[in-house]
């Protein structure tokens, strides 16, 4: 069986969940579920980044043992991801033993390959992003992300020779265009290399919190060097050699655009130095904005991912992230937009199609899947059948390239064709005229669109798909062969369907 290992970035344990975190993990979960549906043996890991000095400080402020604090924060994330129906296989915490062992080992491997040396770091350090900055990277003397003046730091550190690998990395990026996606992030990484890399400090001296270097325990591993290694720890590097052999290299790291440098420059170089295979792809998504503005506490425009999921339901928010945010670009996220998408895409388009169609199948076809007769196919019916037959290819192409909104566009195009077709074909008239074979054909086309839609949306809206399958009388919830079921005409004649309750009552109706 083909395997697929996919990861999200691991969240800083000192901050509460942000809408951006929810977006990242939902889109990753959609990809993981899609790959499972395509028959891959999927491993999906996420987790929390706990050796940041900010985590340590926050724990002490609250009078808690740092590990206890980290576990409490991890639970907050895990509980929220349950609400979002995230089917991860692993939630790795960087304070776990399996990870500490991995970090110590990889650090040593880089040291043994002669790529880590002792030197003195003197320069800028932003405490919030825990990153070292060159003068040229600062904006008006401030950290480009946190807009605060970084500290000047002078300390004896261990350095990793990024410079030694810049040509090799550049060649790898150019020879493997799918290594960094989308293209904007690839260009961003190439520009960073062309501007000239500098060796980076990979340890902090005298810090209390963090993983000590095995050969110099006064020094702790720099938190980013530590955090990036989570991806190999989760794959079983230190505790399950068989699992590691099976899942590494990672097939896809999903991250935000702000951490491209760490994942596309530093991480591959760490792996090259340690002699470990590089991941196959790093996908850098865009940022969620609220009405065009960055969400921030000071602006008071932060959208709470827990409140949103409680208000609209998990599948509605998941659908929003997939269909209404163009993956790779920055996207909008606010309650009004989610509500509009709910009413338009789910209540009107998908919900009405299912309601109207199943209602008519109950009325005109004794609630059972009718036969489709090609002999009486009209040119319009043929067009629709061909549109259904073309869906599998169009959908999989877009899903494979992680263009979730485009994949959903392909599906919704069929939904809209179906809704129009109901009015064009007017089955109620055909029924009155006694044209039962024609009615059957119309109903079969509508049912096929609904059935294929339910398969295509299942990675995006898992519980909605199960509800549709129940209405359609198919047992896909127990597993199915995607290629087989995506074919037109495989819906067994005579299968009993049931309209049942509407899936998506309009939000206004819900609240009244
Ligand atoms: N701990 C590091 C990642 C280490 S991975 C080895 C980190 N954590 S974070 O909590 O700040 O961010 C986690 C992920 O959420 C990152 O991929 C980040 O880009 C993403 N997002 C944070 N805010 C975001 C938005 N507003 N929009 C979309 N995603 C953003 O960085």
Coordinates of C-alpha atoms and ligand atoms in Angstrom, one line a residue:
X1 CA 0.0 0.0 0.0
X2 CA 1.3 3.5 -0.8
X3 CA 1.9 5.6 2.3
X4 CA 1.3 9.3 2.9
X5 CA 2.8 11.1 5.8
X6 CA 1.5 14.6 6.4
X7 CA 2.1 17.1 9.1
X8 CA 1.0 20.5 10.4
X9 CA 3.3 23.0 12.1
X10 CA 3.3 22.4 15.8
X11 CA 1.7 25.3 17.8
X12 CA 3.5 27.3 20.5
X13 CA 2.2 26.0 23.8
X14 CA 2.1 29.4 25.4
X15 CA -0.7 30.8 23.2
X16 CA -4.4 29.9 22.9
X17 CA -5.7 28.5 19.6
X18 CA -6.0 31.0 16.8
X19 CA -8.2 30.8 13.7
X20 CA -5.1 30.4 11.6
X21 CA -4.2 27.2 13.6
X22 CA -7.7 25.9 12.9
X23 CA -7.4 26.7 9.2
X24 CA -4.0 24.9 8.9
X25 CA -5.1 21.8 10.7
X26 CA -8.5 21.6 8.9
X27 CA -6.9 21.8 5.4
X28 CA -4.3 19.3 6.4
X29 CA -7.0 17.0 7.7
X30 CA -8.9 17.3 4.5
X31 CA -5.8 16.2 2.5
X32 CA -5.2 13.3 4.9
X33 CA -8.8 12.1 4.6
X34 CA -8.6 12.6 0.8
X35 CA -5.5 10.4 0.6
X36 CA -7.1 7.8 2.8
X37 CA -10.1 7.8 0.4
X38 CA -7.6 7.2 -2.4
X39 CA -6.3 4.1 -0.7
X40 CA -3.1 5.5 0.9
X41 CA -1.8 4.4 4.3
X42 CA -1.9 7.8 5.9
X43 CA 0.0 9.1 8.9
X44 CA -1.0 12.5 10.1
X45 CA 0.8 14.3 12.9
X46 CA 0.4 17.6 14.6
X47 CA 1.4 18.8 18.1
X48 CA 2.8 21.5 20.3
X49 CA 6.1 23.3 20.4
X50 CA 7.0 23.5 24.1
X51 CA 10.7 24.4 24.6
X52 CA 10.1 28.1 23.8
X53 CA 11.4 30.3 26.6
X54 CA 8.0 32.0 26.4
X55 CA 6.4 28.7 27.5
X56 CA 8.7 28.5 30.5
X57 CA 8.0 32.1 31.5
X58 CA 4.2 31.7 31.2
X59 CA 4.3 28.6 33.3
X60 CA 6.3 30.3 36.0
X61 CA 4.0 33.3 36.0
X62 CA 1.1 31.0 36.6
X63 CA 3.0 29.2 39.4
X64 CA 2.9 25.9 37.4
X65 CA 5.5 23.3 36.6
X66 CA 6.3 23.9 32.9
X67 CA 5.5 20.3 31.9
X68 CA 2.1 20.4 33.7
X69 CA 1.4 23.7 32.0
X70 CA 2.4 22.3 28.6
X71 CA 0.1 19.3 29.1
X72 CA -2.8 21.6 30.0
X73 CA -2.3 23.7 26.9
X74 CA -2.0 20.6 24.7
X75 CA -5.3 19.4 26.1
X76 CA -7.0 22.7 25.1
X77 CA -5.8 22.1 21.5
X78 CA -6.8 18.5 21.5
X79 CA -10.3 19.3 22.7
X80 CA -10.7 22.0 20.1
X81 CA -9.4 19.7 17.3
X82 CA -12.1 17.2 18.4
X83 CA -14.7 19.8 17.8
X84 CA -13.2 20.3 14.3
X85 CA -13.3 16.5 13.7
X86 CA -9.6 16.3 13.1
X87 CA -8.5 12.7 12.6
X88 CA -4.8 13.1 13.4
X89 CA -2.8 10.0 14.2
X90 CA -0.3 11.7 16.5
X91 CA -0.2 14.7 18.7
X92 CA 3.5 15.2 19.5
X93 CA 4.6 17.3 22.4
X94 CA 8.3 18.3 22.2
X95 CA 8.7 17.7 25.9
X96 CA 8.2 14.0 25.3
X97 CA 11.1 11.6 25.8
X98 CA 10.8 10.1 22.2
X99 CA 11.4 13.7 20.9
X100 CA 14.2 14.6 23.3
X101 CA 16.1 11.5 22.3
X102 CA 15.6 12.3 18.6
X103 CA 16.8 15.9 19.0
X104 CA 19.9 14.9 21.0
X105 CA 20.8 12.3 18.4
X106 CA 20.2 14.5 15.3
X107 CA 22.2 17.4 16.9
X108 CA 25.1 14.9 17.5
X109 CA 24.8 13.7 13.9
X110 CA 25.2 17.2 12.5
X111 CA 28.0 17.9 14.9
X112 CA 29.8 14.6 13.9
X113 CA 29.5 15.6 10.2
X114 CA 31.5 18.7 11.0
X115 CA 28.6 21.1 10.4
X116 CA 28.3 22.5 13.9
X117 CA 31.0 24.6 15.4
X118 CA 31.3 26.9 18.4
X119 CA 31.3 30.6 17.9
X120 CA 30.1 33.9 19.3
X121 CA 26.7 35.2 18.3
X122 CA 26.2 38.9 18.5
X123 CA 23.1 40.4 17.0
X124 CA 19.4 40.7 17.1
X125 CA 17.0 38.2 18.7
X126 CA 13.2 38.5 18.8
X127 CA 12.0 36.8 21.9
X128 CA 8.4 36.4 20.6
X129 CA 9.4 34.5 17.4
X130 CA 12.5 33.1 19.0
X131 CA 14.4 34.0 15.9
X132 CA 17.8 35.6 15.2
X133 CA 17.6 38.4 12.7
X134 CA 20.1 40.1 10.4
X135 CA 20.1 43.9 10.2
X136 CA 18.6 43.7 6.7
X137 CA 15.7 41.6 7.9
X138 CA 14.4 44.1 10.4
X139 CA 11.8 46.6 9.4
X140 CA 12.5 50.1 10.8
X141 CA 14.7 48.3 13.3
X142 CA 11.9 46.1 14.5
X143 CA 11.0 42.4 14.1
X144 CA 9.0 42.1 10.8
X145 CA 6.4 39.8 12.5
X146 CA 6.0 41.3 16.0
X147 CA 6.9 44.9 15.1
X148 CA 8.9 45.1 18.4
X149 CA 12.5 46.1 18.8
X150 CA 14.5 42.9 19.2
X151 CA 17.1 42.4 21.9
X152 CA 20.8 42.6 21.3
X153 CA 22.3 39.3 22.3
X154 CA 25.9 38.3 22.7
X155 CA 26.7 34.8 23.7
X156 CA 28.8 31.8 22.9
X157 CA 26.8 29.4 20.8
X158 CA 27.0 26.5 18.5
X159 CA 26.4 27.3 14.9
X160 CA 25.1 25.3 12.0
X161 CA 26.9 25.7 8.6
X162 CA 24.0 26.8 6.4
X163 CA 26.5 28.4 4.0
X164 CA 28.1 25.1 3.2
X165 CA 24.8 23.8 1.9
X166 CA 23.3 26.8 0.0
X167 CA 24.3 25.6 -3.5
X168 CA 23.2 22.0 -2.8
X169 CA 19.8 23.2 -1.5
X170 CA 19.3 25.7 -4.3
X171 CA 19.9 22.9 -6.8
X172 CA 17.5 20.6 -5.0
X173 CA 14.8 23.3 -5.0
X174 CA 15.3 24.0 -8.7
X175 CA 15.5 20.3 -9.7
X176 CA 12.3 19.5 -7.7
X177 CA 9.7 22.1 -8.5
X178 CA 7.2 20.4 -6.3
X179 CA 9.4 20.5 -3.2
X180 CA 8.1 23.9 -2.2
X181 CA 4.6 24.9 -3.2
X182 CA 2.8 27.1 -4.1
X183 CA 5.3 28.8 -6.5
X184 CA 5.2 32.1 -4.5
X185 CA 6.8 30.3 -1.5
X186 CA 9.3 28.6 -3.7
X187 CA 10.4 32.0 -5.2
X188 CA 10.5 33.3 -1.7
X189 CA 12.9 30.6 -0.6
X190 CA 15.0 30.9 -3.7
X191 CA 15.3 34.7 -3.1
X192 CA 16.5 34.0 0.5
X193 CA 19.2 31.7 -0.8
X194 CA 20.3 34.1 -3.5
X195 CA 20.5 37.0 -1.0
X196 CA 23.1 34.8 0.8
X197 CA 22.7 32.5 3.8
X198 CA 24.5 32.9 7.0
X199 CA 25.4 30.2 9.5
X200 CA 22.8 30.2 12.3
X201 CA 23.1 29.8 16.0
X202 CA 21.5 26.4 17.1
X203 CA 22.0 26.5 20.8
X204 CA 21.3 28.9 23.7
X205 CA 23.8 29.3 26.5
X206 CA 22.8 29.0 30.1
X207 CA 19.1 28.8 29.5
X208 CA 17.2 26.6 32.0
X209 CA 14.4 25.3 29.7
X210 CA 15.2 23.2 26.7
X211 CA 17.0 20.0 25.6
X212 CA 20.6 20.0 26.7
X213 CA 23.4 19.1 24.2
X214 CA 24.7 15.7 25.0
X215 CA 28.3 16.8 24.7
X216 CA 27.9 20.2 26.4
X217 CA 24.9 20.3 28.7
X218 CA 25.2 24.0 29.7
X219 CA 23.9 24.7 26.2
X220 CA 20.3 24.0 25.2
X221 CA 19.2 23.2 21.7
X222 CA 17.8 26.3 20.0
X223 CA 14.0 26.0 20.0
X224 CA 13.5 26.0 16.2
X225 CA 16.2 23.3 15.7
X226 CA 14.3 21.3 18.4
X227 CA 10.8 22.0 17.0
X228 CA 11.6 21.1 13.4
X229 CA 12.8 17.7 14.5
X230 CA 9.2 16.9 15.7
X231 CA 8.5 15.6 12.3
X232 CA 11.0 12.8 12.5
X233 CA 10.3 12.1 16.1
X234 CA 6.6 11.6 15.3
X235 CA 7.5 9.2 12.5
X236 CA 9.2 7.0 15.1
X237 CA 12.9 7.9 14.7
X238 CA 13.8 7.1 18.3
X239 CA 11.1 4.7 19.4
X240 CA 9.8 2.7 16.4
X241 CA 12.4 2.0 13.6
X242 CA 9.9 0.1 11.5
X243 CA 7.4 2.9 11.5
X244 CA 10.1 5.4 10.7
X245 CA 11.3 3.3 7.8
X246 CA 7.7 3.1 6.5
X247 CA 6.7 6.8 6.8
X248 CA 9.9 8.8 6.4
X249 CA 10.4 10.9 4.2
X250 CA 7.4 13.0 5.0
X251 CA 5.2 13.5 2.0
X252 CA 3.9 16.9 2.9
X253 CA 4.6 19.5 5.6
X254 CA 1.8 22.0 5.7
X255 CA 2.9 25.4 7.2
X256 CA 2.1 29.1 7.1
X257 CA 3.9 31.5 4.9
X258 CA 5.6 33.2 7.9
X259 CA 7.8 30.1 8.6
X260 CA 9.0 29.3 5.1
X261 CA 12.6 30.1 6.0
X262 CA 12.6 27.5 8.8
X263 CA 11.0 24.8 6.7
X264 CA 12.5 25.4 3.3
X265 CA 16.0 26.5 4.2
X266 CA 17.0 25.5 7.8
X267 CA 15.1 22.2 8.0
X268 CA 16.4 20.7 4.7
X269 CA 19.9 21.7 5.6
X270 CA 19.6 20.1 9.1
X271 CA 18.5 16.9 7.4
X272 CA 21.3 17.0 4.7
X273 CA 23.8 17.5 7.5
X274 CA 22.4 14.6 9.5
X275 CA 22.2 12.4 6.4
X276 CA 18.4 12.0 6.5
X277 CA 16.2 12.1 3.4
X278 CA 14.4 15.4 2.8
X279 CA 10.7 15.7 2.9
X280 CA 9.0 15.5 -0.5
X281 CA 7.0 18.7 -0.1
X282 CA 6.6 21.8 2.0
X283 CA 3.3 23.6 1.3
X284 CA 3.1 27.2 2.6
X285 CA -0.4 28.4 3.0
X286 CA -1.5 32.0 3.3
X287 CA -2.9 33.9 6.3
X288 CA -6.4 34.3 7.4
X289 CA -7.4 38.0 7.7
X290 CA -10.5 39.6 9.1
X291 CA -11.9 42.1 6.6
X292 CA -8.5 42.4 5.0
X293 CA -6.7 43.1 8.3
X294 CA -4.4 40.9 10.3
X295 CA -6.1 39.5 13.3
X296 CA -4.7 41.0 16.5
X297 CA -5.7 41.5 20.1
X298 CA -5.0 45.2 19.9
X299 CA -7.3 45.7 16.9
X300 CA -9.9 43.6 18.6
X301 CA -10.7 41.7 15.5
X302 CA -9.6 38.2 16.5
X303 CA -12.1 35.5 15.4
X304 CA -12.3 32.8 18.0
X305 CA -12.1 29.4 16.3
X306 CA -14.0 27.8 19.1
X307 CA -16.9 30.2 19.0
X308 CA -17.1 29.9 15.2
X309 CA -17.3 26.1 15.3
X310 CA -19.8 26.2 18.1
X311 CA -22.0 28.7 16.2
X312 CA -21.9 27.1 12.7
X313 CA -21.0 23.5 13.3
X314 CA -17.9 21.8 12.3
X315 CA -18.7 20.9 8.7
X316 CA -19.8 24.4 7.9
X317 CA -16.5 25.9 9.0
X318 CA -14.5 23.1 7.3
X319 CA -16.4 23.7 4.1
X320 CA -15.7 27.4 4.4
X321 CA -11.9 26.9 4.8
X322 CA -11.9 24.5 1.8
X323 CA -14.2 26.3 -0.6
X324 CA -14.0 30.0 0.4
X325 CA -10.3 30.4 1.0
X326 CA -8.0 30.0 -1.9
X327 CA -5.2 27.7 -0.6
X328 CA -1.9 29.5 -0.9
X329 CA -3.4 33.0 -0.8
X330 CA -4.5 35.0 2.2
X331 CA -8.1 34.6 2.9
X332 CA -11.0 36.2 4.8
X333 CA -12.4 34.8 8.0
X334 CA -15.2 36.3 9.9
X335 CA -18.7 35.2 11.1
X336 CA -20.6 37.0 8.3
X337 CA -18.6 35.3 5.6
X338 CA -19.0 31.9 7.1
X339 CA -22.8 32.5 7.5
X340 CA -23.1 33.6 3.8
X341 CA -21.2 30.5 2.6
X342 CA -23.4 28.4 4.8
X343 CA -26.6 29.8 3.4
X344 CA -25.5 30.0 -0.2
X345 CA -23.4 26.8 -0.7
X346 CA -24.8 24.5 1.8
X347 CA -28.5 25.5 2.5
X348 CA -29.4 26.8 -1.0
X349 CA -27.2 24.8 -3.4
X350 CA -26.4 21.4 -1.8
X351 CA -29.2 21.2 0.7
X352 CA -32.0 22.2 -1.7
X353 CA -30.7 19.9 -4.4
X354 CA -30.8 16.9 -2.0
X355 CA -34.2 17.9 -0.6
X356 CA -35.9 18.5 -3.9
X357 CA -34.4 15.5 -5.6
X358 CA -35.1 13.0 -2.9
X359 CA -38.6 14.4 -2.5
X360 CA -39.3 13.7 -6.2
X361 CA -37.7 10.3 -6.1
X362 CA -40.1 9.4 -3.2
X363 CA -43.0 10.8 -5.2
X364 CA -42.3 9.6 -8.7
X365 CA -40.1 6.6 -8.2
X366 CA -41.5 4.9 -5.1
X367 CA -38.4 6.1 -3.1
X368 CA -36.1 3.8 -5.1
X369 CA -33.2 4.4 -7.5
X370 CA -34.7 4.2 -11.0
X371 CA -33.1 2.8 -14.2
X372 CA -31.3 5.0 -16.6
X373 CA -32.1 4.3 -20.2
X374 CA -29.5 5.5 -22.7
X375 CA -32.0 4.9 -25.6
X376 CA -34.1 7.9 -24.5
X377 CA -31.3 10.1 -23.5
X378 CA -31.9 13.7 -24.8
X379 CA -28.9 15.9 -25.8
X380 CA -29.2 17.8 -22.5
X381 CA -29.2 14.5 -20.5
X382 CA -26.1 13.4 -22.4
X383 CA -24.4 16.7 -21.6
X384 CA -25.2 16.2 -17.9
X385 CA -24.0 12.6 -17.9
X386 CA -20.8 13.6 -19.5
X387 CA -20.3 16.4 -16.9
X388 CA -20.8 13.7 -14.2
X389 CA -18.3 11.4 -15.9
X390 CA -15.7 14.2 -16.1
X391 CA -15.9 15.0 -12.4
X392 CA -13.6 12.4 -11.1
X393 CA -10.6 13.6 -13.2
X394 CA -11.3 17.3 -12.6
X395 CA -11.8 16.8 -8.8
X396 CA -8.7 14.6 -8.2
X397 CA -6.5 16.9 -10.2
X398 CA -7.3 19.8 -7.9
X399 CA -7.3 17.8 -4.7
X400 CA -3.9 16.3 -5.6
X401 CA -2.4 19.7 -6.0
X402 CA -4.1 20.8 -2.7
X403 CA -6.2 23.4 -4.6
X404 CA -9.2 22.7 -2.3
X405 CA -11.3 25.7 -3.4
X406 CA -10.9 24.7 -7.1
X407 CA -11.8 21.1 -6.3
X408 CA -14.9 22.3 -4.5
X409 CA -15.7 24.6 -7.5
X410 CA -15.7 21.5 -9.7
X411 CA -18.2 19.8 -7.4
X412 CA -20.4 22.9 -7.0
X413 CA -20.5 23.3 -10.8
X414 CA -22.3 20.0 -11.0
X415 CA -24.6 20.9 -8.1
X416 CA -25.6 24.1 -9.9
X417 CA -26.1 22.1 -13.2
X418 CA -28.4 19.8 -11.3
X419 CA -30.4 22.5 -9.7
X420 CA -31.0 24.2 -13.1
X421 CA -31.8 20.9 -14.7
X422 CA -34.6 20.3 -12.2
X423 CA -36.3 23.5 -13.5
X424 CA -35.5 22.8 -17.1
X425 CA -36.7 19.2 -17.1
X426 CA -39.7 19.9 -14.9
X427 CA -40.2 16.2 -13.8
X428 CA -43.6 17.1 -12.3
X429 CA -44.8 17.9 -15.9
X430 CA -43.2 14.8 -17.3
X431 CA -44.9 12.7 -14.6
X432 CA -48.3 14.3 -15.4
X433 CA -47.8 13.4 -19.0
X434 CA -47.1 9.8 -18.1
X435 CA -43.5 10.0 -19.3
X436 CA -42.2 7.7 -16.6
X437 CA -39.0 6.6 -18.4
X438 CA -38.0 10.2 -18.9
X439 CA -38.7 11.0 -15.2
X440 CA -36.5 8.0 -14.3
X441 CA -33.7 9.3 -16.4
X442 CA -33.9 12.8 -14.9
X443 CA -34.0 11.4 -11.4
X444 CA -31.1 9.1 -12.0
X445 CA -28.9 11.9 -13.2
X446 CA -29.8 14.0 -10.1
X447 CA -29.1 11.1 -7.8
X448 CA -25.8 10.4 -9.5
X449 CA -24.8 14.0 -9.0
X450 CA -25.7 13.8 -5.3
X451 CA -23.9 10.5 -4.8
X452 CA -20.7 11.7 -6.5
X453 CA -20.9 15.0 -4.6
X454 CA -21.2 13.1 -1.3
X455 CA -18.0 11.2 -2.1
X456 CA -16.1 14.3 -3.1
X457 CA -17.1 16.3 -0.1
X458 CA -16.5 13.5 2.4
X459 CA -12.9 14.6 3.2
X460 CA -14.2 18.2 3.8
X461 CA -17.5 17.4 5.6
X462 CA -17.1 13.9 7.0
X463 CA -20.3 13.8 9.1
X464 CA -22.4 15.5 6.4
X465 CA -21.2 12.8 3.9
X466 CA -22.4 10.1 6.3
X467 CA -25.8 11.7 6.6
X468 CA -26.1 11.9 2.8
X469 CA -25.1 8.3 2.5
X470 CA -27.8 7.3 4.9
X471 CA -30.4 9.2 2.8
X472 CA -29.0 7.6 -0.4
X473 CA -29.1 4.1 1.1
X474 CA -25.4 3.4 0.4
X475 CA -23.1 1.8 2.9
X476 CA -20.0 3.9 2.1
X477 CA -19.6 4.7 5.8
X478 CA -18.1 1.2 6.0
X479 CA -15.6 1.9 3.3
X480 CA -15.6 2.0 -0.5
X481 CA -13.5 1.9 -3.5
X482 CA -13.2 5.5 -4.7
X483 CA -12.3 4.7 -8.3
X484 CA -15.2 2.3 -8.6
X485 CA -17.8 4.4 -6.9
X486 CA -16.9 7.6 -8.8
X487 CA -18.1 6.0 -12.1
X488 CA -21.4 7.1 -13.5
X489 CA -24.1 4.5 -13.3
X490 CA -22.9 2.2 -10.5
X491 CA -25.7 3.3 -8.2
X492 CA -27.7 0.1 -7.9
X493 CA -31.2 0.3 -9.3
X494 CA -33.8 -0.3 -6.7
X495 CA -31.8 1.1 -3.8
X496 CA -34.1 2.7 -1.3
X497 CA -33.6 6.4 -0.6
X498 CA -35.1 8.5 2.1
X499 CA -35.5 12.3 2.1
X500 CA -35.4 12.7 5.9
X501 CA -34.7 16.1 7.5
X502 CA -33.0 18.9 5.7
X503 CA -29.2 18.9 6.2
X504 CA -28.7 22.6 6.3
X505 CA -31.6 24.7 7.5
X506 CA -30.8 28.4 6.7
X507 CA -29.1 30.1 9.6
X508 CA -31.9 32.7 10.1
X509 CA -34.4 29.9 10.5
X510 CA -32.1 28.1 13.0
X511 CA -31.8 31.1 15.3
X512 CA -35.5 32.2 15.3
Ligands
LIG1 N1 5.8 26.8 16.8 C1 6.0 27.3 15.5 C2 6.0 26.3 14.4 C3 7.1 25.2 14.6 S1 6.9 24.0 13.4 C4 8.3 23.1 13.5 C5 4.9 28.3 15.2 N2 3.8 28.2 15.9 S2 2.5 29.1 15.8 O1 1.6 28.7 16.8 O2 2.9 30.5 15.8 O3 1.9 28.9 14.4 C6 1.5 27.6 14.0 C7 1.0 27.6 12.5 O4 -0.2 28.4 12.4 C8 2.1 28.1 11.6 O5 2.1 27.4 10.4 C9 1.5 29.5 11.3 O6 1.9 30.0 10.0 C10 0.0 29.3 11.3 N3 -0.7 30.5 11.6 C11 -0.6 31.4 12.6 N4 -1.4 32.5 12.4 C12 -2.0 32.3 11.1 C13 -3.0 33.1 10.4 N5 -3.5 34.2 10.8 N6 -3.5 32.5 9.3 C14 -3.1 31.2 8.9 N7 -2.1 30.6 9.5 C15 -1.4 31.2 10.5 O7 5.1 29.1 14.3

